[in-house]
Every structure is written in structure tokens, then in C-alpha cells.
Amino acid sequence: MAGPKTFYLTTPIYYVNDVPHIGHAYTTLACDVLARFMRLDGYDVKFLTGTDEHGQKVEKSAEKAGIPPQDFTDRVSQNFRDLVSLMNYSNDDFIRTTEPRHVASVQALWTVLKDKGEIYLGSYAGWYSVRDEAFYGEDELTTSPAGKKIAPTGAECEWVEEPSYFFKLSAWQDRLIAFYEANPDFIAPAGKRNEVMAFVKSGLKDLSVSRTTFKWGIPVPGDDAHIMYVWLDALANYITAVGYPDTTGEYAKYWPADLHMVGKDILRFHAVYWPAFLMAAGLEPPRRVFAHGWWTIEGQKMSKSLGNVIAPETLVDTYGLDQTRYFLLREVPFGNDGDFSHKQMVNRINGNLANDYGNLVQRVLSMIGKNCGAAVPVPGAFTEADNALLGAAYGMLDIVRAEIKAQAFHKALDAIWAVVGDANRYVDEQAPWALKKTDPARMATVLYVLAETIRHLAILTQPVMPDASARILDLLALGPDARGFGSFGPSGALAAGTPLPSPQGVFPRYVEEPKA
Ligand code: MET
């Protein structure tokens, strides 16, 4: 019998010397939500993140810190592992490019490319940005007032002249275009797909894939004077983690990756170079690359010099973990740039979470606690209004699934909150507190319908807010086996008479500290 369907998704591997900020937290969060969703939906998921540890930028940072690069990366890689526990990410693996499994994988990939005649020795003379770890053509650069050459990203470039191996990227132009055309969902959002196609159509030059003027990298097999270009090294992490060069086992199971999630600044590497390397090696390209946007802070670009870089710890400490996770995915259409503002964060916490969702749960469960013997109420026949609300609750999964699969996290949350709104209106219309005296049996039905609705809401909010949702499911006395999407709908309905624990608030309001 075939096993469950698989889903393999990855974050970029972060430059190990970067200090984790809201941007890193955001990319991995989107993947975490998707990974959790797919697991609840019955998929066998592999979710990968990690750190990118070679290259000139890391070598320079290690020099500055006065320690050997390996010691330096061992130390700072921990920052990204700490981010995993801080943000409650559920990655299945954390890869570091200095690990032996990765060195073996990249060298094997190189050897295949070399043997297939896709890599040749030449010499490079041109502009390189250490900050971006990228080569630039003269025509892409501007000149600063001080006479420095500046890349479109704002990074300074230096002139590099050295022997170098080249990958025959120019030979892949037509095959890349054919690949994009045959796979219209490969690059998302659609606007980005157009940009990439225009870039490839404008002509591709062969890509320098080795360096000789510094040492911190993976040696080129058979030519120790060269180390590999850090992007060839880094991109290969995605196949290392599934066991390459062994192409049986996990590779056979999970490759091609279903999704590489990236920031829009590194789309070109993932959507042009990476599929070309893979196709050239006779391997399958990934299924999809999604380029998301950037955060500004209170309307301003985040930068060290403005001192407005937000550490994820600050967000979690100030607003709470699930609140932060919710805000980041609800506030901005995924794929667009977004603005982080304290005011909006507080609006979301107090509006969507405390008032709308939290209050619904609290009101319903405390009425059940007080009036139904602290057990799931016994429902009578359902009215049209009851069936309408239950129908909306049952119907959420298909809508949310379609949105999540398109990485439209904001729309998925909108669909869930539409039902939160329906449920709140239903409470007001049915007024179960008034039924208590006039028609206790009807009150029990109304509260049952509401408890069922809350069950569906909490099952569906698990990927975004795992802790808070688990607490709500605990309050409904649902065990671990009753929390997957298989329990969605009437087949998983709450059993009347099940004793319930005493209700606790799940979403506190955010109260401003009085100004000192
Ligand atoms: N290290 C790169 C970055 O942080 C991503 C590499 S993904 C293969 O931008």
C-alpha cells in the first residue's frame, strides 16, 4: 500500500553571521504554518531550515571576531537554533553547510556537473559584492559619490580578477523558459514570475562558480586551489538534507521539494540558477518557489543605522508568541511588503484575538460550565440557523486548504475569522442566557452548536497558533487523536455528556503600560 502523500518544504538557509530579525522569523513562520497544516491534513511532511556558513562574508566576520571560521560559525549558528525554539517552529531538520554530509553532497554534485561538461575552467574579471555574495555586470551598477560601484541592492562591489570555474548557464536559457512555461506555478507570486522570465529572456551569461582568493568554502574536487561559490554550495543544502548523493531513501521519497520559501531578494538564485544546476546534473527541479515581501517598521525601512531592527524576542516578550505568529500572517497579504506597527499589532490582539475569538470561547464555555453541568450539552433537533452555522464551520476546511496551498495565509485567516464572526452573531441572535429560563433544552442545543463551531475553529487555528489552539482543544476535552483534519465535520462531533474542564481565558487583552 502506498504511504501518505509527502510534502517537502524549505526555508532559505540563513547567513550564519546575520542577527536573526523579524524578516527571518517571518520566512520560517510561513513554512512552519504550512508544515503544521499539511501534517494535520495527513501528509508526511519534511520541513527543513538551517544556516549558510561558508563564503567571504562569513570569513570576514570570523576574522573580525578574531576566531577561526569554524569556531565562529559553531557559535553563531546557535542564534538560529534559538529562533526555532523561540518561535515554536516544527522543522524536522536543521542543516549547517559545514556538516560533513553537506560537503560530500556538494562535491558529488560538482563532480556530476563537471563530468557532464557543464563546468569548465576559465578566468573571471568583474564586479563582486561580498555583502550579497553575488556577481554583477557593469551595466547593473551605479557609482557612489565616493566613486564606489554600487549594486542594485545598495551593496558595494569590488573588482575581482581570478581563475574560476564556470557553469554553462548560458546554455540553459531556452530550457529554463520552456520549464517556466510548462510549470506556470513554479514561481509565485505571478508578478515575480514575469520578472524572472524577463530576466532569463534578456540573456544569461555563464556563472562563475569557484573562487581562489579566499579559503572559507568547500574545496573543488580535484583542484584544491578553488573553493566553490557559496551559492552553489548553499542551494545544494536542499538535496543534502534528503540524502543526496544517495538518490534512493529520503531523496526518492521527498525530492523534488514541493516548496522553497524565499525572500524576494534571493528569488533569482532559486528560480534561475538552482533549477539550471539541477537539470544540468540530471536531477529534477523543485516544484515551486515563493518569494515573499519585506517588513518596514512603523513606515520605515528596517536598518541597523536607524536602530529600528526588531528582534523576534522583543515581539514575543511584548505581545506573546501566538499573537506575534498571528499578526505576521494576518496583517499583510502574503507576497506583498508589509508594515509592522505597534498600533496595528494591538488592534489585532485586542480585536481579532481577545474580543472576537477569545471572547467567543470564553462566553460559550463558561455558559456551558455554569448551566450544563460542566459537560458537553445534549443537543435537540437543529434549526435552520444551527445548520447554517455548522455548515459554515464544516465548510471552512476546503476554503482554508485551497488558500494555504496557494500560500495565501492572510486569506486562510480571513476565512476562519468569517466563521468567528458568524458564531458571535449567532450567540447574540440566539441569546442562550435568555433561553436558560424559558427553554433550557434549546439553550443546550445552541451551546452545543457553538461548542462544535469552536472545535472546528480551534482545529484550524492550530498551525498558526499552536499553543492557544491546544488550550482551547483541551477545554473541549479533545485528545491528540481528535485534533487532525480527519476529525473535521460531523464524524468527529463532540459527544454529549463529556465532562469539560473549567474554562480559562486564552487570549488576554494587551494593556498599554502607563507611560512613566
Ligand atoms: N544565505 C542566503 C541568505 O541568507 C540564503 C541561501 S538559501 C540557499 O540570503
Coordinates of C-alpha atoms and ligand atoms in Angstrom, one line a residue:
M1 CA 0.0 0.0 0.0
A2 CA 1.3 3.5 -0.8
G3 CA 2.1 5.6 2.3
P4 CA 0.7 9.0 2.9
K5 CA 1.5 11.8 0.4
T6 CA 4.7 13.6 1.1
F7 CA 5.3 17.4 1.3
Y8 CA 8.9 18.7 1.4
L9 CA 9.4 22.4 2.1
T10 CA 12.4 24.6 3.0
T11 CA 13.3 28.0 4.3
P12 CA 16.5 29.6 2.9
I13 CA 19.5 28.7 5.0
Y14 CA 20.3 31.9 6.7
Y15 CA 23.8 33.5 6.6
V16 CA 25.2 32.4 9.9
N17 CA 26.6 35.8 10.8
D18 CA 23.3 37.6 10.4
V19 CA 21.5 38.5 13.6
P20 CA 18.0 37.0 13.4
H21 CA 15.3 39.6 12.9
I22 CA 11.7 39.8 12.1
G23 CA 12.4 39.0 8.4
H24 CA 14.0 35.6 9.2
A25 CA 11.3 34.9 11.7
Y26 CA 8.6 35.6 9.1
T27 CA 10.0 33.4 6.4
T28 CA 10.4 30.4 8.7
L29 CA 7.0 31.1 10.3
A30 CA 5.2 30.9 6.9
C31 CA 6.9 27.5 6.3
D32 CA 6.0 26.3 9.9
V33 CA 2.4 27.1 9.4
L34 CA 2.3 25.3 6.1
A35 CA 4.2 22.3 7.6
R36 CA 1.8 22.1 10.5
F37 CA -1.2 22.4 8.2
M38 CA 0.0 19.6 5.9
R39 CA 0.7 17.3 8.8
L40 CA -2.8 17.8 10.2
D41 CA -4.0 17.1 6.7
G42 CA -2.4 13.7 6.8
Y43 CA 0.8 14.4 4.8
D44 CA 4.2 13.0 5.6
V45 CA 6.0 16.3 5.9
K46 CA 9.7 17.2 5.8
F47 CA 10.3 20.8 6.8
L48 CA 13.9 22.0 6.6
T49 CA 15.7 25.1 7.8
G50 CA 19.4 25.8 8.7
T51 CA 22.4 28.0 8.3
D52 CA 24.6 29.0 5.4
E53 CA 28.1 29.0 6.8
H54 CA 30.7 29.5 4.0
G55 CA 31.8 32.4 1.9
Q56 CA 33.8 35.6 2.1
K57 CA 31.3 37.4 4.3
V58 CA 31.4 34.8 7.0
E59 CA 35.2 34.5 6.7
K60 CA 35.5 38.3 7.2
S61 CA 33.2 38.2 10.2
A62 CA 35.2 35.5 11.8
E63 CA 38.4 37.4 11.2
K64 CA 36.8 40.4 12.9
A65 CA 35.8 38.3 15.8
G66 CA 39.4 37.0 16.0
I67 CA 38.5 33.3 15.9
P68 CA 38.8 30.5 13.2
P69 CA 35.7 30.4 10.9
Q70 CA 34.6 27.0 12.1
D71 CA 34.5 28.1 15.8
F72 CA 32.8 31.3 14.7
T73 CA 30.0 29.5 12.8
D74 CA 29.6 27.0 15.6
R75 CA 29.0 29.9 17.9
V76 CA 26.6 32.0 15.8
S77 CA 24.6 29.1 14.2
Q78 CA 23.1 28.8 17.7
N79 CA 21.3 32.1 17.2
F80 CA 19.2 30.5 14.5
R81 CA 18.5 27.4 16.6
D82 CA 17.4 29.6 19.4
L83 CA 15.0 31.3 16.9
V84 CA 13.5 27.9 16.3
S85 CA 12.6 27.3 19.9
L86 CA 11.6 30.9 20.5
M87 CA 9.1 30.9 17.6
N88 CA 7.9 27.3 18.2
Y89 CA 8.9 26.1 14.7
S90 CA 8.4 22.5 13.9
N91 CA 11.2 21.9 11.5
D92 CA 12.2 18.3 11.0
D93 CA 15.9 19.0 10.3
F94 CA 18.3 21.9 10.8
I95 CA 21.2 21.8 8.3
R96 CA 24.5 23.5 8.5
T97 CA 26.6 23.8 5.4
T98 CA 29.8 23.0 7.3
E99 CA 28.5 19.5 8.1
P100 CA 30.3 16.5 6.5
R101 CA 27.0 15.3 4.9
H102 CA 26.8 18.6 3.1
V103 CA 30.4 18.7 2.0
A104 CA 30.0 15.2 0.5
S105 CA 26.8 16.2 -1.2
V106 CA 28.1 19.4 -2.9
Q107 CA 31.3 17.7 -4.0
A108 CA 29.2 14.9 -5.6
L109 CA 27.0 17.4 -7.3
W110 CA 30.1 19.3 -8.6
T111 CA 31.6 16.1 -9.9
V112 CA 28.4 15.2 -11.8
L113 CA 28.3 18.7 -13.4
K114 CA 32.0 18.5 -14.3
D115 CA 31.7 15.0 -15.8
K116 CA 28.7 16.1 -17.8
G117 CA 30.7 19.0 -19.3
E118 CA 28.6 21.7 -17.6
I119 CA 31.5 23.2 -15.7
Y120 CA 34.7 24.5 -17.4
L121 CA 37.8 26.3 -16.2
G122 CA 38.2 29.9 -17.2
S123 CA 39.0 33.2 -15.6
Y124 CA 36.7 35.8 -14.1
A125 CA 37.2 39.5 -14.3
G126 CA 34.3 41.5 -13.0
W127 CA 32.4 43.0 -10.1
Y128 CA 31.5 41.1 -6.9
S129 CA 29.6 42.2 -3.9
V130 CA 30.7 40.4 -0.7
R131 CA 27.5 41.5 1.1
D132 CA 25.3 39.9 -1.5
E133 CA 27.8 37.2 -2.3
A134 CA 26.8 37.9 -5.9
F135 CA 28.5 38.8 -9.2
Y136 CA 27.2 41.9 -11.1
G137 CA 27.5 43.1 -14.7
E138 CA 28.9 46.6 -15.2
D139 CA 25.5 47.7 -16.6
E140 CA 23.7 46.8 -13.4
L141 CA 25.9 49.1 -11.2
T142 CA 25.8 52.8 -10.3
T143 CA 28.6 54.9 -9.0
S144 CA 28.5 56.4 -5.5
P145 CA 29.7 60.0 -4.8
A146 CA 32.9 58.4 -3.4
G147 CA 33.5 56.6 -6.7
K148 CA 32.4 53.2 -5.4
K149 CA 30.5 50.8 -7.6
I150 CA 27.1 50.1 -6.1
A151 CA 24.8 47.1 -6.8
P152 CA 21.0 47.5 -7.3
T153 CA 20.7 46.2 -3.7
G154 CA 22.8 49.1 -2.4
A155 CA 25.8 46.8 -1.7
E156 CA 29.3 48.0 -2.5
C157 CA 31.1 46.0 -5.2
E158 CA 34.8 45.2 -5.7
W159 CA 36.7 44.3 -8.8
V160 CA 37.7 40.6 -8.8
E161 CA 40.1 39.0 -11.3
E162 CA 41.0 35.4 -10.7
P163 CA 40.9 31.9 -12.3
S164 CA 37.5 30.5 -11.9
Y165 CA 35.3 27.6 -12.9
F166 CA 32.2 28.5 -14.8
F167 CA 28.8 26.8 -15.0
K168 CA 27.4 26.9 -18.6
L169 CA 24.3 28.9 -17.5
S170 CA 24.0 30.5 -21.0
A171 CA 23.2 27.1 -22.4
W172 CA 20.2 26.8 -20.1
Q173 CA 18.3 29.9 -21.2
D174 CA 15.8 28.2 -23.6
R175 CA 15.3 25.1 -21.4
L176 CA 14.6 27.4 -18.4
I177 CA 12.0 29.3 -20.3
A178 CA 10.4 26.0 -21.5
F179 CA 10.4 24.8 -17.9
Y180 CA 8.7 28.0 -16.6
E181 CA 6.1 27.7 -19.4
A182 CA 5.4 24.1 -18.7
N183 CA 5.1 24.8 -14.9
P184 CA 3.1 28.1 -14.5
D185 CA 3.0 27.7 -10.7
F186 CA 6.8 27.3 -10.4
I187 CA 7.4 30.9 -9.4
A188 CA 4.9 32.8 -7.2
P189 CA 3.5 35.4 -6.9
A190 CA 2.7 35.8 -10.6
G191 CA 4.4 39.2 -10.8
K192 CA 7.6 37.7 -9.7
R193 CA 7.3 35.0 -12.3
N194 CA 7.1 37.7 -15.0
E195 CA 10.2 39.4 -13.7
V196 CA 12.2 36.2 -13.7
M197 CA 11.1 35.3 -17.2
A198 CA 12.0 38.7 -18.5
F199 CA 15.5 38.4 -16.8
V200 CA 16.1 35.0 -18.4
K201 CA 14.9 36.1 -21.8
S202 CA 17.2 39.1 -21.7
G203 CA 20.1 36.6 -21.9
L204 CA 22.1 34.5 -19.4
K205 CA 25.9 34.6 -19.0
D206 CA 27.9 31.7 -17.8
L207 CA 28.2 31.8 -14.0
S208 CA 31.4 31.9 -12.1
V209 CA 31.2 29.0 -9.5
S210 CA 34.5 29.0 -7.8
R211 CA 36.9 31.4 -6.1
T212 CA 40.6 31.3 -5.4
T213 CA 41.3 34.4 -3.3
F214 CA 40.0 33.2 0.0
K215 CA 39.7 29.9 1.7
W216 CA 36.4 29.5 3.6
G217 CA 34.4 27.2 1.4
I218 CA 34.1 23.7 0.1
P219 CA 37.1 22.6 -1.9
V220 CA 36.5 21.9 -5.6
P221 CA 37.1 18.2 -6.1
G222 CA 40.4 17.7 -7.9
D223 CA 41.5 21.3 -7.7
D224 CA 42.3 22.5 -4.2
A225 CA 43.2 26.0 -5.3
H226 CA 39.5 26.6 -5.7
I227 CA 36.6 26.7 -3.3
M228 CA 33.0 26.6 -4.5
Y229 CA 30.9 29.7 -5.0
V230 CA 28.9 30.0 -1.8
W231 CA 25.5 30.0 -3.7
L232 CA 26.2 26.7 -5.4
D233 CA 27.2 25.3 -2.0
A234 CA 24.2 26.8 -0.2
L235 CA 21.5 25.8 -2.7
A236 CA 22.6 22.2 -2.6
N237 CA 21.6 22.1 1.0
Y238 CA 18.1 21.2 -0.2
I239 CA 19.2 17.9 -1.7
T240 CA 21.8 17.2 1.0
A241 CA 19.0 17.1 3.6
V242 CA 17.3 14.3 1.7
G243 CA 20.4 12.3 1.5
Y244 CA 22.0 13.2 -1.9
P245 CA 24.1 11.8 -3.5
D246 CA 22.1 8.7 -2.4
T247 CA 19.0 9.1 -4.6
T248 CA 17.1 6.2 -3.0
G249 CA 15.7 6.6 0.5
E250 CA 14.6 10.2 1.5
Y251 CA 15.6 11.6 -1.8
A252 CA 13.3 9.3 -3.7
K253 CA 10.6 9.9 -1.1
Y254 CA 10.7 13.7 -0.8
W255 CA 12.5 15.1 -3.9
P256 CA 11.5 17.3 -5.8
A257 CA 10.8 19.7 -3.0
D258 CA 7.2 21.0 -3.0
L259 CA 8.2 24.5 -2.0
H260 CA 11.2 26.7 -1.4
M261 CA 10.1 29.7 0.5
V262 CA 12.4 32.7 -0.1
G263 CA 12.6 36.5 0.4
K264 CA 12.2 38.3 -2.9
D265 CA 15.9 39.4 -2.8
I266 CA 17.1 35.8 -3.4
L267 CA 14.5 34.7 -5.9
R268 CA 16.9 34.7 -8.9
F269 CA 19.2 32.3 -7.2
H270 CA 16.4 29.9 -6.5
A271 CA 14.3 30.3 -9.7
V272 CA 17.1 30.6 -12.2
Y273 CA 20.5 29.2 -11.0
W274 CA 19.1 26.3 -8.9
P275 CA 16.8 24.7 -11.5
A276 CA 19.6 25.1 -14.1
F277 CA 22.1 23.4 -11.8
L278 CA 19.7 20.6 -11.1
M279 CA 18.6 20.0 -14.7
A280 CA 22.3 20.1 -15.7
A281 CA 23.0 17.3 -13.2
G282 CA 20.1 15.3 -14.5
L283 CA 18.1 16.0 -11.3
E284 CA 14.5 17.2 -11.1
P285 CA 14.0 20.9 -10.3
P286 CA 11.8 21.8 -7.2
R287 CA 8.0 22.2 -7.8
R288 CA 7.6 25.8 -6.6
V289 CA 9.5 28.8 -5.3
F290 CA 7.5 31.5 -3.4
A291 CA 9.1 35.0 -3.0
H292 CA 7.6 36.9 -0.1
G293 CA 7.9 40.6 0.7
W294 CA 9.7 42.6 3.3
W295 CA 8.7 44.3 6.5
T296 CA 9.0 48.0 7.3
I297 CA 8.8 49.2 10.9
E298 CA 6.4 52.0 11.6
G299 CA 6.6 53.0 8.0
Q300 CA 10.4 53.0 7.8
K301 CA 12.9 50.6 6.2
M302 CA 14.5 48.4 8.8
S303 CA 18.2 49.2 9.2
K304 CA 21.0 49.0 11.7
S305 CA 21.7 52.7 11.3
L306 CA 18.1 53.7 12.1
G307 CA 18.3 51.3 15.1
N308 CA 14.8 50.0 14.3
V309 CA 15.7 46.4 13.6
I310 CA 13.2 44.3 15.6
A311 CA 14.5 41.2 17.4
P312 CA 11.9 38.4 17.4
E313 CA 12.4 38.0 21.2
T314 CA 11.2 41.6 21.6
L315 CA 8.0 40.8 19.8
V316 CA 7.4 37.6 21.7
D317 CA 8.1 39.2 25.0
T318 CA 6.0 42.2 24.3
Y319 CA 3.0 40.6 22.6
G320 CA 3.1 36.9 23.2
L321 CA 4.2 34.1 20.9
D322 CA 0.9 33.1 19.2
Q323 CA -0.1 36.7 19.0
T324 CA 3.1 37.5 17.1
R325 CA 2.6 34.5 14.8
Y326 CA -1.0 35.5 14.1
F327 CA -0.2 39.2 13.4
L328 CA 2.6 38.4 11.0
L329 CA 0.5 36.3 8.8
R330 CA -2.9 38.1 9.1
E331 CA -1.7 41.7 8.7
V332 CA -0.3 41.6 5.2
P333 CA -1.3 39.8 2.0
F334 CA 1.4 37.2 1.8
G335 CA 3.8 38.1 -1.0
N336 CA 3.4 41.9 -0.5
D337 CA 5.6 44.1 1.6
G338 CA 4.1 44.9 5.0
D339 CA 4.4 47.4 7.8
F340 CA 4.8 46.5 11.4
S341 CA 3.2 49.0 13.7
H342 CA 2.6 48.7 17.4
K343 CA -0.9 50.2 17.0
Q344 CA -1.9 47.6 14.4
M345 CA -0.5 44.8 16.5
V346 CA -2.5 45.9 19.5
N347 CA -5.6 46.3 17.3
R348 CA -5.3 42.7 16.1
I349 CA -4.6 41.3 19.6
N350 CA -7.5 43.1 21.2
G351 CA -9.9 42.9 18.3
N352 CA -9.4 39.7 16.4
L353 CA -8.0 37.6 19.2
A354 CA -9.3 38.9 22.6
N355 CA -12.7 40.3 21.5
D356 CA -13.7 38.1 18.6
Y357 CA -12.1 34.7 19.1
G358 CA -11.2 34.7 22.8
N359 CA -14.5 36.1 24.0
L360 CA -16.5 33.7 21.9
V361 CA -14.7 30.7 23.5
Q362 CA -14.9 32.2 27.0
R363 CA -18.6 33.1 26.8
V364 CA -19.6 29.8 25.4
L365 CA -17.5 27.6 27.7
S366 CA -18.4 29.5 30.8
M367 CA -22.2 29.2 30.0
I368 CA -21.7 25.5 29.5
G369 CA -19.7 25.3 32.7
K370 CA -22.4 27.1 34.7
N371 CA -25.6 25.8 33.0
C372 CA -24.9 22.4 31.5
G373 CA -23.2 20.7 34.4
A374 CA -19.7 21.3 33.0
A375 CA -20.2 18.8 30.3
V376 CA -20.8 18.9 26.5
P377 CA -24.5 19.8 26.3
V378 CA -27.1 17.4 24.9
P379 CA -28.4 18.9 21.6
G380 CA -32.0 18.6 20.3
A381 CA -33.1 19.0 16.7
F382 CA -31.1 21.6 14.7
T383 CA -32.9 24.7 13.3
E384 CA -32.0 26.4 10.1
A385 CA -29.8 28.9 12.0
D386 CA -27.9 26.0 13.7
N387 CA -27.4 24.2 10.4
A388 CA -26.2 27.4 8.8
L389 CA -23.5 27.9 11.4
L390 CA -22.4 24.3 11.5
G391 CA -22.3 24.3 7.7
A392 CA -20.0 27.3 7.7
A393 CA -17.8 25.6 10.2
Y394 CA -17.6 22.4 8.2
G395 CA -17.1 24.3 5.0
M396 CA -14.0 26.2 6.3
L397 CA -11.5 23.4 5.7
D398 CA -11.9 23.3 1.9
I399 CA -11.5 27.1 1.7
V400 CA -8.6 27.3 4.1
R401 CA -6.8 24.3 2.4
A402 CA -7.0 26.0 -1.0
E403 CA -5.7 29.3 0.4
I404 CA -2.9 27.6 2.3
K405 CA -1.8 25.6 -0.7
A406 CA -1.5 28.9 -2.6
Q407 CA 0.4 30.4 0.4
A408 CA -2.4 32.9 0.8
F409 CA -2.1 32.8 4.6
H410 CA -4.0 36.0 5.1
K411 CA -7.0 34.7 3.1
A412 CA -7.0 31.5 5.1
L413 CA -7.2 33.5 8.3
D414 CA -9.9 35.8 6.8
A415 CA -12.0 32.7 6.1
I416 CA -11.6 31.4 9.6
W417 CA -12.4 34.8 11.1
A418 CA -15.5 35.0 8.9
V419 CA -16.8 32.0 10.9
V420 CA -15.7 33.6 14.2
G421 CA -17.9 36.5 13.2
D422 CA -20.8 34.2 12.2
A423 CA -20.6 32.5 15.6
N424 CA -20.6 35.7 17.5
R425 CA -23.6 36.9 15.6
Y426 CA -25.3 33.6 16.3
V427 CA -24.7 34.0 20.1
D428 CA -26.2 37.4 20.0
E429 CA -29.2 36.3 18.0
Q430 CA -29.9 33.1 19.9
A431 CA -29.3 34.7 23.3
P432 CA -28.7 31.4 25.2
W433 CA -28.6 33.3 28.5
A434 CA -32.2 34.2 28.0
L435 CA -33.2 30.7 27.0
K436 CA -31.9 29.4 30.3
K437 CA -35.2 30.2 32.0
T438 CA -37.6 29.9 29.0
D439 CA -36.3 26.9 27.1
P440 CA -33.3 25.1 28.7
A441 CA -33.4 22.3 26.0
R442 CA -33.0 24.9 23.3
M443 CA -30.2 26.6 25.3
A444 CA -28.4 23.3 25.3
T445 CA -28.7 22.9 21.6
V446 CA -27.4 26.4 21.0
L447 CA -24.4 25.9 23.2
Y448 CA -23.8 22.6 21.6
V449 CA -23.7 24.2 18.1
L450 CA -21.4 26.8 19.4
A451 CA -19.0 24.3 21.1
E452 CA -18.9 22.3 17.8
T453 CA -18.1 25.5 15.9
I454 CA -15.3 26.3 18.4
R455 CA -14.0 22.8 17.9
H456 CA -13.6 23.5 14.2
L457 CA -12.1 26.9 14.7
A458 CA -9.5 25.6 17.2
I459 CA -8.6 22.6 14.9
L460 CA -8.0 25.1 12.1
T461 CA -6.1 27.7 14.1
Q462 CA -3.5 25.1 15.3
P463 CA -1.0 25.8 12.5
V464 CA -0.8 29.5 13.2
M465 CA -1.4 29.5 17.0
P466 CA -0.3 26.0 18.2
D467 CA -0.3 26.8 21.9
A468 CA -3.5 28.8 22.2
S469 CA -5.4 26.3 20.0
A470 CA -4.2 23.4 22.0
R471 CA -5.5 25.1 25.1
I472 CA -8.9 25.5 23.5
L473 CA -9.0 21.9 22.4
D474 CA -8.0 20.9 26.0
L475 CA -11.0 22.9 27.2
L476 CA -13.2 20.8 24.9
A477 CA -11.6 17.6 26.3
L478 CA -10.3 16.6 22.9
G479 CA -7.4 14.2 22.9
P480 CA -4.5 14.1 20.5
D481 CA -6.2 11.9 18.0
A482 CA -9.2 14.3 17.7
R483 CA -7.2 17.2 16.5
G484 CA -6.3 16.4 12.9
F485 CA -8.3 17.4 9.9
G486 CA -9.7 13.8 9.8
S487 CA -11.8 14.9 12.8
F488 CA -13.4 17.7 10.8
G489 CA -17.1 17.6 10.2
P490 CA -19.9 15.6 11.9
S491 CA -17.9 12.4 12.2
G492 CA -15.7 14.0 14.9
A493 CA -18.6 15.7 16.6
L494 CA -18.4 16.4 20.4
A495 CA -20.0 13.6 22.4
A496 CA -22.8 15.0 24.6
G497 CA -22.2 14.5 28.3
T498 CA -18.4 14.5 28.0
P499 CA -17.1 16.3 31.2
L500 CA -15.3 19.5 30.4
P501 CA -12.6 21.3 32.5
S502 CA -13.3 24.7 33.9
P503 CA -12.8 27.4 31.3
Q504 CA -9.7 29.6 31.3
G505 CA -9.1 32.8 29.2
V506 CA -7.0 32.0 26.2
F507 CA -6.4 35.4 24.6
P508 CA -5.6 38.2 27.1
R509 CA -6.1 41.8 26.1
Y510 CA -3.0 43.9 25.5
V511 CA -3.0 46.7 28.0
E512 CA -0.6 49.6 27.4
E513 CA 1.9 50.2 30.2
P514 CA 1.2 53.6 31.7
K515 CA 3.9 56.0 30.5
A516 CA 6.4 56.6 33.2
Ligands
MET1 N1 22.2 32.6 2.9 C1 21.3 33.1 2.0 C2 20.6 34.3 2.6 O1 20.5 34.4 3.8 C3 20.2 32.1 1.6 C4 20.7 30.9 1.0 S1 19.4 29.8 0.6 C5 20.1 28.6 -0.3 O2 20.2 35.2 1.9

